PDB file of C-alpha atoms and ligand atoms in Angstrom:
ATOM      1  CA  MET A 205      18.584  27.859  12.705  1.00  0.00           C
ATOM      2  CA  PRO A 206      19.641  25.298  15.331  1.00  0.00           C
ATOM      3  CA  GLU A 207      23.395  24.359  15.234  1.00  0.00           C
ATOM      4  CA  THR A 208      24.130  20.825  14.099  1.00  0.00           C
ATOM      5  CA  ILE A 209      27.044  18.655  15.411  1.00  0.00           C
ATOM      6  CA  GLY A 210      28.836  19.456  12.199  1.00  0.00           C
ATOM      7  CA  ASP A 211      28.406  23.185  12.782  1.00  0.00           C
ATOM      8  CA  ARG A 212      29.956  22.901  16.214  1.00  0.00           C
ATOM      9  CA  LEU A 213      32.889  20.879  14.881  1.00  0.00           C
ATOM     10  CA  VAL A 214      33.998  23.309  12.202  1.00  0.00           C
ATOM     11  CA  ARG A 215      33.627  26.722  13.807  1.00  0.00           C
ATOM     12  CA  GLY A 216      36.235  29.003  15.432  1.00  0.00           C
ATOM     13  CA  ASP A 217      39.738  27.630  16.120  1.00  0.00           C
ATOM     14  CA  LYS A 218      38.719  24.120  15.125  1.00  0.00           C
ATOM     15  CA  GLY A 219      37.706  25.623  11.726  1.00  0.00           C
ATOM     16  CA  SER A 220      41.208  27.052  11.107  1.00  0.00           C
ATOM     17  CA  PHE A 221      42.811  23.834  12.244  1.00  0.00           C
ATOM     18  CA  LEU A 222      40.672  21.826   9.825  1.00  0.00           C
ATOM     19  CA  ASP A 223      41.518  24.336   7.108  1.00  0.00           C
ATOM     20  CA  GLY A 224      45.151  23.450   7.566  1.00  0.00           C
ATOM     21  CA  LEU A 225      44.414  19.758   7.377  1.00  0.00           C
ATOM     22  CA  GLY A 226      42.258  20.437   4.397  1.00  0.00           C
ATOM     23  CA  ASN A 227      45.107  22.215   2.611  1.00  0.00           C
ATOM     24  CA  ALA A 228      47.479  19.392   3.282  1.00  0.00           C
ATOM     25  CA  VAL A 229      45.059  16.641   2.074  1.00  0.00           C
ATOM     26  CA  GLY A 230      43.863  18.830  -0.801  1.00  0.00           C
ATOM     27  CA  ALA A 231      47.482  19.204  -1.934  1.00  0.00           C
ATOM     28  CA  VAL A 232      47.799  15.388  -2.166  1.00  0.00           C
ATOM     29  CA  VAL A 233      44.474  14.806  -3.879  1.00  0.00           C
ATOM     30  CA  GLY A 234      44.732  17.749  -6.196  1.00  0.00           C
ATOM     31  CA  GLY A 235      48.257  16.912  -6.964  1.00  0.00           C
ATOM     32  CA  PHE A 236      47.242  13.295  -7.928  1.00  0.00           C
ATOM     33  CA  TYR A 237      44.542  14.451 -10.284  1.00  0.00           C
ATOM     34  CA  ARG A 238      46.962  16.826 -12.027  1.00  0.00           C
ATOM     35  CA  ILE A 239      48.826  13.835 -13.213  1.00  0.00           C
ATOM     36  CA  PRO A 240      47.934  13.387 -16.987  1.00  0.00           C
ATOM     37  CA  GLY A 241      45.625  10.603 -17.677  1.00  0.00           C
ATOM     38  CA  THR A 242      43.837  10.530 -14.243  1.00  0.00           C
ATOM     39  CA  ARG A 243      40.625  12.169 -15.484  1.00  0.00           C
ATOM     40  CA  PRO A 244      38.823   8.851 -16.364  1.00  0.00           C
ATOM     41  CA  LEU A 245      39.508   7.599 -12.905  1.00  0.00           C
ATOM     42  CA  LYS A 246      38.215  10.843 -11.393  1.00  0.00           C
ATOM     43  CA  ASP A 247      35.068  10.500 -13.470  1.00  0.00           C
ATOM     44  CA  VAL A 248      34.502   7.016 -12.316  1.00  0.00           C
ATOM     45  CA  LEU A 249      35.114   7.912  -8.695  1.00  0.00           C
ATOM     46  CA  HIS A 250      32.729  10.802  -8.745  1.00  0.00           C
ATOM     47  CA  GLY A 251      30.090   8.569 -10.480  1.00  0.00           C
ATOM     48  CA  THR A 252      29.870  10.769 -13.638  1.00  0.00           C
ATOM     49  CA  TRP A 253      30.848   7.827 -15.704  1.00  0.00           C
ATOM     50  CA  ALA A 254      28.397   4.966 -16.068  1.00  0.00           C
ATOM     51  CA  LEU A 255      26.591   5.332 -12.651  1.00  0.00           C
ATOM     52  CA  ARG A 256      25.512   8.960 -13.261  1.00  0.00           C
ATOM     53  CA  HIS A 257      25.016   9.721  -9.555  1.00  0.00           C
ATOM     54  CA  PRO A 258      27.512   9.989  -6.818  1.00  0.00           C
ATOM     55  CA  LEU A 259      29.439   6.679  -6.235  1.00  0.00           C
ATOM     56  CA  HIS A 260      30.609   7.441  -2.735  1.00  0.00           C
ATOM     57  CA  PRO A 261      27.273   6.933  -0.892  1.00  0.00           C
ATOM     58  CA  ALA A 262      26.707   3.670  -2.776  1.00  0.00           C
ATOM     59  CA  LEU A 263      30.063   2.384  -1.485  1.00  0.00           C
ATOM     60  CA  THR A 264      29.605   3.605   2.008  1.00  0.00           C
ATOM     61  CA  ASP A 265      26.411   1.673   2.228  1.00  0.00           C
ATOM     62  CA  ALA A 266      28.396  -1.472   1.435  1.00  0.00           C
ATOM     63  CA  VAL A 267      31.002  -0.622   4.033  1.00  0.00           C
ATOM     64  CA  VAL A 268      28.656   0.266   6.890  1.00  0.00           C
ATOM     65  CA  GLY A 269      26.505  -2.678   6.113  1.00  0.00           C
ATOM     66  CA  GLY A 270      29.407  -5.166   5.910  1.00  0.00           C
ATOM     67  CA  LEU A 271      31.006  -3.928   9.090  1.00  0.00           C
ATOM     68  CA  THR A 272      27.694  -4.073  10.969  1.00  0.00           C
ATOM     69  CA  VAL A 273      27.540  -7.757   9.899  1.00  0.00           C
ATOM     70  CA  VAL A 274      31.028  -8.184  11.314  1.00  0.00           C
ATOM     71  CA  ALA A 275      30.033  -6.546  14.639  1.00  0.00           C
ATOM     72  CA  VAL A 276      26.994  -8.650  14.846  1.00  0.00           C
ATOM     73  CA  LEU A 277      28.778 -11.909  14.219  1.00  0.00           C
ATOM     74  CA  ASP A 278      31.473 -10.918  16.667  1.00  0.00           C
ATOM     75  CA  VAL A 279      29.067 -10.290  19.457  1.00  0.00           C
ATOM     76  CA  ILE A 280      27.378 -13.682  18.788  1.00  0.00           C
ATOM     77  CA  TYR A 281      30.848 -15.321  18.836  1.00  0.00           C
ATOM     78  CA  LEU A 282      31.550 -13.689  22.188  1.00  0.00           C
ATOM     79  CA  PHE A 283      28.514 -15.454  23.666  1.00  0.00           C
ATOM     80  CA  GLN A 284      28.585 -18.771  21.803  1.00  0.00           C
ATOM     81  CA  ARG A 285      32.241 -19.246  20.962  1.00  0.00           C
ATOM     82  CA  ASP A 286      31.130 -21.072  17.865  1.00  0.00           C
ATOM     83  CA  PRO A 287      34.284 -21.380  15.576  1.00  0.00           C
ATOM     84  CA  SER A 288      32.026 -21.887  12.537  1.00  0.00           C
ATOM     85  CA  LEU A 289      31.357 -18.057  12.720  1.00  0.00           C
ATOM     86  CA  LEU A 290      34.915 -17.044  12.297  1.00  0.00           C
ATOM     87  CA  ARG A 291      35.315 -17.746   8.569  1.00  0.00           C
ATOM     88  CA  ALA A 292      32.159 -15.786   7.735  1.00  0.00           C
ATOM     89  CA  THR A 293      33.254 -12.906   9.917  1.00  0.00           C
ATOM     90  CA  ASP A 294      36.631 -12.766   8.315  1.00  0.00           C
ATOM     91  CA  ILE A 295      35.241 -12.806   4.841  1.00  0.00           C
ATOM     92  CA  ALA A 296      32.793 -10.012   5.650  1.00  0.00           C
ATOM     93  CA  LEU A 297      35.593  -7.877   7.085  1.00  0.00           C
ATOM     94  CA  VAL A 298      37.748  -8.385   4.003  1.00  0.00           C
ATOM     95  CA  VAL A 299      34.900  -7.518   1.585  1.00  0.00           C
ATOM     96  CA  SER A 300      34.038  -4.444   3.710  1.00  0.00           C
ATOM     97  CA  LEU A 301      37.661  -3.317   3.639  1.00  0.00           C
ATOM     98  CA  ILE A 302      37.836  -3.685  -0.150  1.00  0.00           C
ATOM     99  CA  ALA A 303      34.730  -1.542  -0.334  1.00  0.00           C
ATOM    100  CA  ALA A 304      36.268   0.935   2.133  1.00  0.00           C
ATOM    101  CA  VAL A 305      39.131   1.503  -0.259  1.00  0.00           C
ATOM    102  CA  GLY A 306      36.735   2.571  -2.943  1.00  0.00           C
ATOM    103  CA  ALA A 307      34.693   4.653  -0.414  1.00  0.00           C
ATOM    104  CA  LEU A 308      37.799   6.526   0.740  1.00  0.00           C
ATOM    105  CA  ALA A 309      39.024   7.169  -2.789  1.00  0.00           C
ATOM    106  CA  SER A 310      35.653   8.374  -4.048  1.00  0.00           C
ATOM    107  CA  GLY A 311      35.082  10.324  -0.875  1.00  0.00           C
ATOM    108  CA  TYR A 312      38.394  12.284  -1.165  1.00  0.00           C
ATOM    109  CA  THR A 313      37.807  12.798  -4.834  1.00  0.00           C
ATOM    110  CA  ASP A 314      34.369  14.402  -4.115  1.00  0.00           C
ATOM    111  CA  TRP A 315      35.639  16.297  -1.139  1.00  0.00           C
ATOM    112  CA  ASN A 316      38.441  17.888  -3.010  1.00  0.00           C
ATOM    113  CA  GLU A 317      35.719  19.920  -4.962  1.00  0.00           C
ATOM    114  CA  THR A 318      34.213  21.416  -1.835  1.00  0.00           C
ATOM    115  CA  PHE A 319      34.787  24.662   0.102  1.00  0.00           C
ATOM    116  CA  GLY A 320      34.120  26.422   3.340  1.00  0.00           C
ATOM    117  CA  ASN A 321      32.481  24.580   6.283  1.00  0.00           C
ATOM    118  CA  GLU A 322      31.580  21.749   3.952  1.00  0.00           C
ATOM    119  CA  ARG A 323      35.261  21.204   3.239  1.00  0.00           C
ATOM    120  CA  ARG A 324      36.223  21.486   6.945  1.00  0.00           C
ATOM    121  CA  LEU A 325      33.587  18.880   7.966  1.00  0.00           C
ATOM    122  CA  GLY A 326      34.484  16.755   5.002  1.00  0.00           C
ATOM    123  CA  VAL A 327      38.234  16.561   5.803  1.00  0.00           C
ATOM    124  CA  LEU A 328      37.351  15.636   9.376  1.00  0.00           C
ATOM    125  CA  HIS A 329      34.924  12.863   8.121  1.00  0.00           C
ATOM    126  CA  GLY A 330      37.524  11.593   5.672  1.00  0.00           C
ATOM    127  CA  LEU A 331      40.475  11.400   8.068  1.00  0.00           C
ATOM    128  CA  LEU A 332      38.433   9.748  10.794  1.00  0.00           C
ATOM    129  CA  MET A 333      37.165   7.208   8.326  1.00  0.00           C
ATOM    130  CA  SER A 334      40.783   6.587   7.252  1.00  0.00           C
ATOM    131  CA  LEU A 335      41.810   6.045  10.855  1.00  0.00           C
ATOM    132  CA  ILE A 336      38.894   3.710  11.463  1.00  0.00           C
ATOM    133  CA  SER A 337      39.906   1.702   8.360  1.00  0.00           C
ATOM    134  CA  VAL A 338      43.439   1.407   9.741  1.00  0.00           C
ATOM    135  CA  GLY A 339      41.933   0.070  13.021  1.00  0.00           C
ATOM    136  CA  TYR A 340      39.937  -2.554  11.096  1.00  0.00           C
ATOM    137  CA  LEU A 341      43.117  -3.569   9.219  1.00  0.00           C
ATOM    138  CA  VAL A 342      44.818  -4.093  12.569  1.00  0.00           C
ATOM    139  CA  SER A 343      41.804  -6.135  13.654  1.00  0.00           C
ATOM    140  CA  LEU A 344      41.903  -8.243  10.465  1.00  0.00           C
ATOM    141  CA  TRP A 345      45.649  -8.876  10.985  1.00  0.00           C
ATOM    142  CA  LEU A 346      45.024 -10.048  14.576  1.00  0.00           C
ATOM    143  CA  ARG A 347      42.252 -12.306  13.331  1.00  0.00           C
ATOM    144  CA  VAL A 348      44.076 -13.996  10.368  1.00  0.00           C
ATOM    145  CA  GLY A 349      47.609 -13.625  11.629  1.00  0.00           C
ATOM    146  CA  GLY A 350      47.168 -15.763  14.719  1.00  0.00           C
ATOM    147  CA  GLY A 351      46.754 -12.865  17.177  1.00  0.00           C
ATOM    148  CA  SER A 352      44.177 -12.770  19.947  1.00  0.00           C
ATOM    149  CA  ARG A 353      40.639 -13.100  18.542  1.00  0.00           C
ATOM    150  CA  ASP A 354      39.210 -11.357  21.571  1.00  0.00           C
ATOM    151  CA  ALA A 355      41.554  -8.350  21.113  1.00  0.00           C
ATOM    152  CA  ALA A 356      40.586  -8.257  17.434  1.00  0.00           C
ATOM    153  CA  ILE A 357      36.829  -8.315  18.330  1.00  0.00           C
ATOM    154  CA  ALA A 358      37.295  -5.597  21.010  1.00  0.00           C
ATOM    155  CA  LEU A 359      39.253  -3.357  18.483  1.00  0.00           C
ATOM    156  CA  GLY A 360      36.495  -4.103  15.766  1.00  0.00           C
ATOM    157  CA  LEU A 361      33.584  -3.134  18.102  1.00  0.00           C
ATOM    158  CA  ILE A 362      35.379   0.135  19.091  1.00  0.00           C
ATOM    159  CA  CYS A 363      35.903   0.854  15.413  1.00  0.00           C
ATOM    160  CA  TRP A 364      32.265   0.111  14.704  1.00  0.00           C
ATOM    161  CA  VAL A 365      31.076   2.658  17.238  1.00  0.00           C
ATOM    162  CA  LEU A 366      33.445   5.298  15.807  1.00  0.00           C
ATOM    163  CA  LEU A 367      32.244   4.265  12.254  1.00  0.00           C
ATOM    164  CA  ALA A 368      28.587   4.973  13.227  1.00  0.00           C
ATOM    165  CA  ALA A 369      29.428   8.327  14.721  1.00  0.00           C
ATOM    166  CA  THR A 370      31.685   9.308  11.670  1.00  0.00           C
ATOM    167  CA  ALA A 371      29.060   8.087   9.211  1.00  0.00           C
ATOM    168  CA  HIS A 372      26.684  10.589  10.868  1.00  0.00           C
ATOM    169  CA  LEU A 373      29.062  13.423   9.757  1.00  0.00           C
ATOM    170  CA  GLY A 374      28.968  12.016   6.339  1.00  0.00           C
ATOM    171  CA  GLY A 375      25.220  12.182   6.349  1.00  0.00           C
ATOM    172  CA  GLU A 376      25.534  15.832   7.520  1.00  0.00           C
ATOM    173  CA  MET A 377      27.669  16.545   4.365  1.00  0.00           C
ATOM    174  CA  ALA A 378      24.825  15.385   2.203  1.00  0.00           C
ATOM    175  CA  PHE A 379      21.778  16.546   4.228  1.00  0.00           C
ATOM    176  CA  GLY A 380      23.311  19.701   5.699  1.00  0.00           C
ATOM    177  CA  PHE A 381      25.531  20.967   3.023  1.00  0.00           C
ATOM    178  CA  GLY A 382      23.989  19.169  -0.060  1.00  0.00           C
ATOM    179  CA  THR A 383      27.265  17.584  -1.028  1.00  0.00           C
ATOM    180  CA  GLY A 384      26.513  15.433  -4.101  1.00  0.00           C
ATOM    181  CA  VAL A 385      22.909  16.699  -4.442  1.00  0.00           C
ATOM    182  CA  ASP A 386      21.801  17.834  -7.840  1.00  0.00           C
ATOM    183  CA  ARG A 387      21.407  21.695  -7.597  1.00  0.00           C
ATOM    184  CA  GLN A 388      18.792  21.691 -10.279  1.00  0.00           C
ATOM    185  CA  ALA A 389      16.658  19.099  -8.391  1.00  0.00           C
ATOM    186  CA  TRP A 390      14.144  21.668  -7.145  1.00  0.00           C
ATOM    187  CA  ALA A 391      14.262  23.994 -10.118  1.00  0.00           C
ATOM    188  CA  GLU A 392      10.846  24.710 -11.542  1.00  0.00           C
ATOM    189  CA  VAL A 393      10.908  25.123 -15.231  1.00  0.00           C
ATOM    190  CA  PRO A 394       7.844  26.378 -17.144  1.00  0.00           C
ATOM    191  CA  GLY A 395       6.590  23.721 -19.647  1.00  0.00           C
ATOM    192  CA  ASP A 396       5.400  25.921 -22.345  1.00  0.00           C
ATOM    193  CA  TRP A 397       7.359  27.951 -24.967  1.00  0.00           C
ATOM    194  CA  GLU A 398       8.718  31.127 -23.536  1.00  0.00           C
ATOM    195  CA  THR A 399      10.069  34.124 -25.277  1.00  0.00           C
ATOM    196  CA  LEU A 400      13.306  35.323 -23.935  1.00  0.00           C
ATOM    197  CA  ALA A 401      14.695  38.910 -23.719  1.00  0.00           C
ATOM    198  CA  LEU A 402      17.359  37.898 -26.175  1.00  0.00           C
ATOM    199  CA  ARG A 403      17.480  38.479 -29.932  1.00  0.00           C
ATOM    200  CA  ALA A 404      18.864  35.711 -31.975  1.00  0.00           C
ATOM    201  CA  ASP A 405      20.767  37.981 -34.258  1.00  0.00           C
ATOM    202  CA  ALA A 406      22.631  39.362 -31.237  1.00  0.00           C
ATOM    203  CA  LEU A 407      24.110  36.030 -30.326  1.00  0.00           C
ATOM    204  CA  GLU A 408      27.713  35.520 -31.503  1.00  0.00           C
ATOM    205  CA  GLU A 409      28.871  32.119 -32.661  1.00  0.00           C
ATOM    206  CA  ARG A 410      30.315  30.117 -29.769  1.00  0.00           C
ATOM    207  CA  LYS A 411      29.742  32.762 -27.139  1.00  0.00           C
ATOM    208  CA  VAL A 412      27.679  31.681 -24.161  1.00  0.00           C
ATOM    209  CA  VAL A 413      25.169  34.229 -22.748  1.00  0.00           C
ATOM    210  CA  ARG A 414      22.797  34.084 -19.753  1.00  0.00           C
ATOM    211  CA  ALA A 415      19.051  34.479 -20.095  1.00  0.00           C
ATOM    212  CA  GLN A 416      16.073  34.107 -17.812  1.00  0.00           C
ATOM    213  CA  MET A 417      12.689  32.535 -18.074  1.00  0.00           C
ATOM    214  CA  SER A 418       9.616  34.277 -16.664  1.00  0.00           C
ATOM    215  CA  ASN A 419       9.976  32.621 -13.329  1.00  0.00           C
ATOM    216  CA  GLY A 420      13.724  33.424 -12.930  1.00  0.00           C
ATOM    217  CA  PHE A 421      15.082  30.078 -14.093  1.00  0.00           C
ATOM    218  CA  ALA A 422      18.568  30.796 -15.492  1.00  0.00           C
ATOM    219  CA  LEU A 423      19.577  29.564 -18.935  1.00  0.00           C
ATOM    220  CA  ALA A 424      22.966  29.386 -20.630  1.00  0.00           C
ATOM    221  CA  VAL A 425      22.363  29.986 -24.427  1.00  0.00           C
ATOM    222  CA  ALA A 426      24.859  29.582 -27.186  1.00  0.00           C
ATOM    223  CA  LYS A 427      24.919  29.532 -30.992  1.00  0.00           C
ATOM    224  CA  LEU A 428      26.922  26.520 -32.259  1.00  0.00           C
ATOM    225  CA  ASP A 429      27.439  26.141 -35.936  1.00  0.00           C
ATOM    226  CA  GLY A 430      24.432  28.452 -36.480  1.00  0.00           C
ATOM    227  CA  ALA A 431      22.030  26.449 -34.359  1.00  0.00           C
ATOM    228  CA  LEU A 432      20.790  27.714 -31.001  1.00  0.00           C
ATOM    229  CA  TYR A 433      21.133  25.670 -27.844  1.00  0.00           C
ATOM    230  CA  ALA A 434      19.921  26.366 -24.307  1.00  0.00           C
ATOM    231  CA  ILE A 435      20.613  24.407 -21.001  1.00  0.00           C
ATOM    232  CA  GLY A 436      20.288  25.254 -17.295  1.00  0.00           C
ATOM    233  CA  ALA A 437      22.862  27.847 -16.361  1.00  0.00           C
ATOM    234  CA  VAL A 438      23.290  26.562 -12.661  1.00  0.00           C
ATOM    235  CA  CYS A 439      25.781  23.744 -12.536  1.00  0.00           C
ATOM    236  CA  THR A 440      24.269  20.669 -11.093  1.00  0.00           C
ATOM    237  CA  HIS A 441      27.421  20.087  -8.934  1.00  0.00           C
ATOM    238  CA  ALA A 442      27.419  23.156  -6.666  1.00  0.00           C
ATOM    239  CA  SER A 443      25.589  25.928  -8.587  1.00  0.00           C
ATOM    240  CA  GLY A 444      28.473  27.316 -10.656  1.00  0.00           C
ATOM    241  CA  PRO A 445      27.470  29.737 -13.426  1.00  0.00           C
ATOM    242  CA  LEU A 446      27.817  27.717 -16.664  1.00  0.00           C
ATOM    243  CA  ASP A 447      27.190  30.937 -18.776  1.00  0.00           C
ATOM    244  CA  GLU A 448      30.637  32.095 -17.457  1.00  0.00           C
ATOM    245  CA  GLY A 449      32.304  28.828 -18.446  1.00  0.00           C
ATOM    246  CA  GLU A 450      34.472  28.235 -21.571  1.00  0.00           C
ATOM    247  CA  LEU A 451      33.437  26.072 -24.477  1.00  0.00           C
ATOM    248  CA  VAL A 452      35.718  23.084 -24.706  1.00  0.00           C
ATOM    249  CA  GLY A 453      35.923  19.821 -26.583  1.00  0.00           C
ATOM    250  CA  ASP A 454      37.183  19.034 -30.135  1.00  0.00           C
ATOM    251  CA  ASP A 455      34.265  20.938 -31.612  1.00  0.00           C
ATOM    252  CA  LYS A 456      33.933  23.438 -28.804  1.00  0.00           C
ATOM    253  CA  CYS A 457      30.294  22.382 -28.153  1.00  0.00           C
ATOM    254  CA  ASP A 458      30.732  21.567 -24.435  1.00  0.00           C
ATOM    255  CA  VAL A 459      30.782  24.004 -21.622  1.00  0.00           C
ATOM    256  CA  LYS A 460      33.246  23.843 -18.696  1.00  0.00           C
ATOM    257  CA  CYS A 461      32.024  25.077 -15.360  1.00  0.00           C
ATOM    258  CA  PRO A 462      34.401  27.812 -14.043  1.00  0.00           C
ATOM    259  CA  TRP A 463      34.105  26.569 -10.441  1.00  0.00           C
ATOM    260  CA  HIS A 464      35.396  22.963 -10.396  1.00  0.00           C
ATOM    261  CA  GLY A 465      35.675  22.040 -14.102  1.00  0.00           C
ATOM    262  CA  SER A 466      32.684  19.894 -14.701  1.00  0.00           C
ATOM    263  CA  VAL A 467      31.895  19.688 -18.418  1.00  0.00           C
ATOM    264  CA  PHE A 468      28.375  19.491 -19.893  1.00  0.00           C
ATOM    265  CA  SER A 469      27.393  18.859 -23.593  1.00  0.00           C
ATOM    266  CA  PHE A 470      25.674  22.026 -24.737  1.00  0.00           C
ATOM    267  CA  ARG A 471      23.706  19.910 -27.272  1.00  0.00           C
ATOM    268  CA  SER A 472      22.316  17.338 -24.787  1.00  0.00           C
ATOM    269  CA  GLY A 473      22.958  18.718 -21.267  1.00  0.00           C
ATOM    270  CA  THR A 474      24.838  15.493 -20.387  1.00  0.00           C
ATOM    271  CA  ALA A 475      27.439  15.808 -17.673  1.00  0.00           C
ATOM    272  CA  LEU A 476      30.578  14.461 -19.505  1.00  0.00           C
ATOM    273  CA  HIS A 477      33.086  15.097 -16.837  1.00  0.00           C
ATOM    274  CA  GLY A 478      32.813  15.392 -12.996  1.00  0.00           C
ATOM    275  CA  PRO A 479      32.545  16.398 -10.285  1.00  0.00           C
ATOM    276  CA  ALA A 480      28.979  16.912 -11.611  1.00  0.00           C
ATOM    277  CA  THR A 481      27.113  13.563 -12.017  1.00  0.00           C
ATOM    278  CA  MET A 482      23.677  14.907 -12.975  1.00  0.00           C
ATOM    279  CA  ASP A 483      22.693  16.376 -16.455  1.00  0.00           C
ATOM    280  CA  GLU A 484      21.512  19.890 -17.029  1.00  0.00           C
ATOM    281  CA  PRO A 485      17.929  20.507 -18.121  1.00  0.00           C
ATOM    282  CA  THR A 486      17.974  21.167 -22.018  1.00  0.00           C
ATOM    283  CA  PHE A 487      15.591  23.224 -24.121  1.00  0.00           C
ATOM    284  CA  GLU A 488      14.252  23.194 -27.570  1.00  0.00           C
ATOM    285  CA  THR A 489      14.849  26.570 -29.204  1.00  0.00           C
ATOM    286  CA  ARG A 490      13.228  28.517 -32.087  1.00  0.00           C
ATOM    287  CA  ILE A 491      13.202  32.136 -33.219  1.00  0.00           C
ATOM    288  CA  ALA A 492       9.977  34.165 -32.876  1.00  0.00           C
ATOM    289  CA  ALA A 493       8.613  36.360 -35.488  1.00  0.00           C
ATOM    290  CA  ASP A 494      10.097  39.405 -33.820  1.00  0.00           C
ATOM    291  CA  GLY A 495      13.617  37.845 -33.801  1.00  0.00           C
ATOM    292  CA  ARG A 496      13.622  36.959 -30.130  1.00  0.00           C
ATOM    293  CA  VAL A 497      14.841  33.502 -28.972  1.00  0.00           C
ATOM    294  CA  GLU A 498      12.028  31.097 -27.646  1.00  0.00           C
ATOM    295  CA  VAL A 499      12.730  28.045 -25.540  1.00  0.00           C
ATOM    296  CA  LYS A 500      10.781  25.090 -24.105  1.00  0.00           C
ATOM    297  CA  LEU A 501      11.981  22.459 -21.752  1.00  0.00           C
ATOM    298  CA  ARG A 502      12.905  19.389 -23.847  1.00  0.00           C
ATOM    299  CA  GLY A 503      10.380  16.643 -23.325  1.00  0.00           C
ATOM    300  CA  ALA A 504       7.868  18.870 -21.659  1.00  0.00           C
ATOM    301  CA  GLY A 505       4.263  19.204 -23.054  1.00  0.00           C
ATOM    302  CA  GLY A 506       2.955  22.648 -24.047  1.00  0.00           C
ATOM    303  CA  HIS A 507       2.432  24.140 -27.443  1.00  0.00           C
TER     304      HIS A 507
HETATM  305  S1  LIG B  18      29.934  24.124  -9.436  1.00  0.00           S
HETATM  306 FE1  LIG B  18      31.482  22.580  -9.102  1.00  0.00          FE
HETATM  307  S2  LIG B  18      31.783  21.974 -11.196  1.00  0.00           S
HETATM  308 FE2  LIG B  18      30.367  23.465 -11.448  1.00  0.00          FE
END
């Protein structure tokens, strides 16, 4: 497979250097989210709450778009020296920097639930974006604090070039490593009722087990208050095994992924807490005449 820019940036000695940086940044981010009461904020920043897909790429679009507007207006100003452009440019820069605060917060929150080369490239991407944001803050200070407008523009244009290069690394996170991508997106699930190699009377109350459909699709199955429930067993965040997760919640009807702690409702498949933002496929269940469990994808046709 051809090497990408990201691959070249994270291998060898650079990889171990980035591991050290990642450990330091991870200690800060992880330490923050160990503070009681921060889980709602974490769910908002992942996009699990309300948005129900990753928040970070939505905010980065606003940042890159806004700062591109700033760069274009700056270049026009250099040629025309039209002072009426300055106010619009400054407003676009302020709005972009506000969006950048959200992009950085959501980005570091998502990044803290990654590992390996994905984590190395992510910390590089995040720290470079942080430095670029500081550069833009200095540019803003020069603009509104009475400094040299030409120096502010020069700094802004340098930052924009760095922004474009660093955004490329962010794209590689999503398209190369699948960061934020629903790990069930390509799963093919039979639409008809299927009989599992699992006897209903062998299931213990509130004990999650793994089962497979005929095409290998993995299910997590549990008996909750006497009723059978089945959802996808592969965590939509990063493929963690939900059948190895513990049941949590007041009524112990939600399953917590053992890898990064996403919580899904066993009854509806809904992602309740991040980092996962996408729901699990859910299945209707019934018991066959021979006592085995049968399942069918909820909402699918079939008979
Ligand atoms: S794999 Fe990350 S929370 Fe499940």
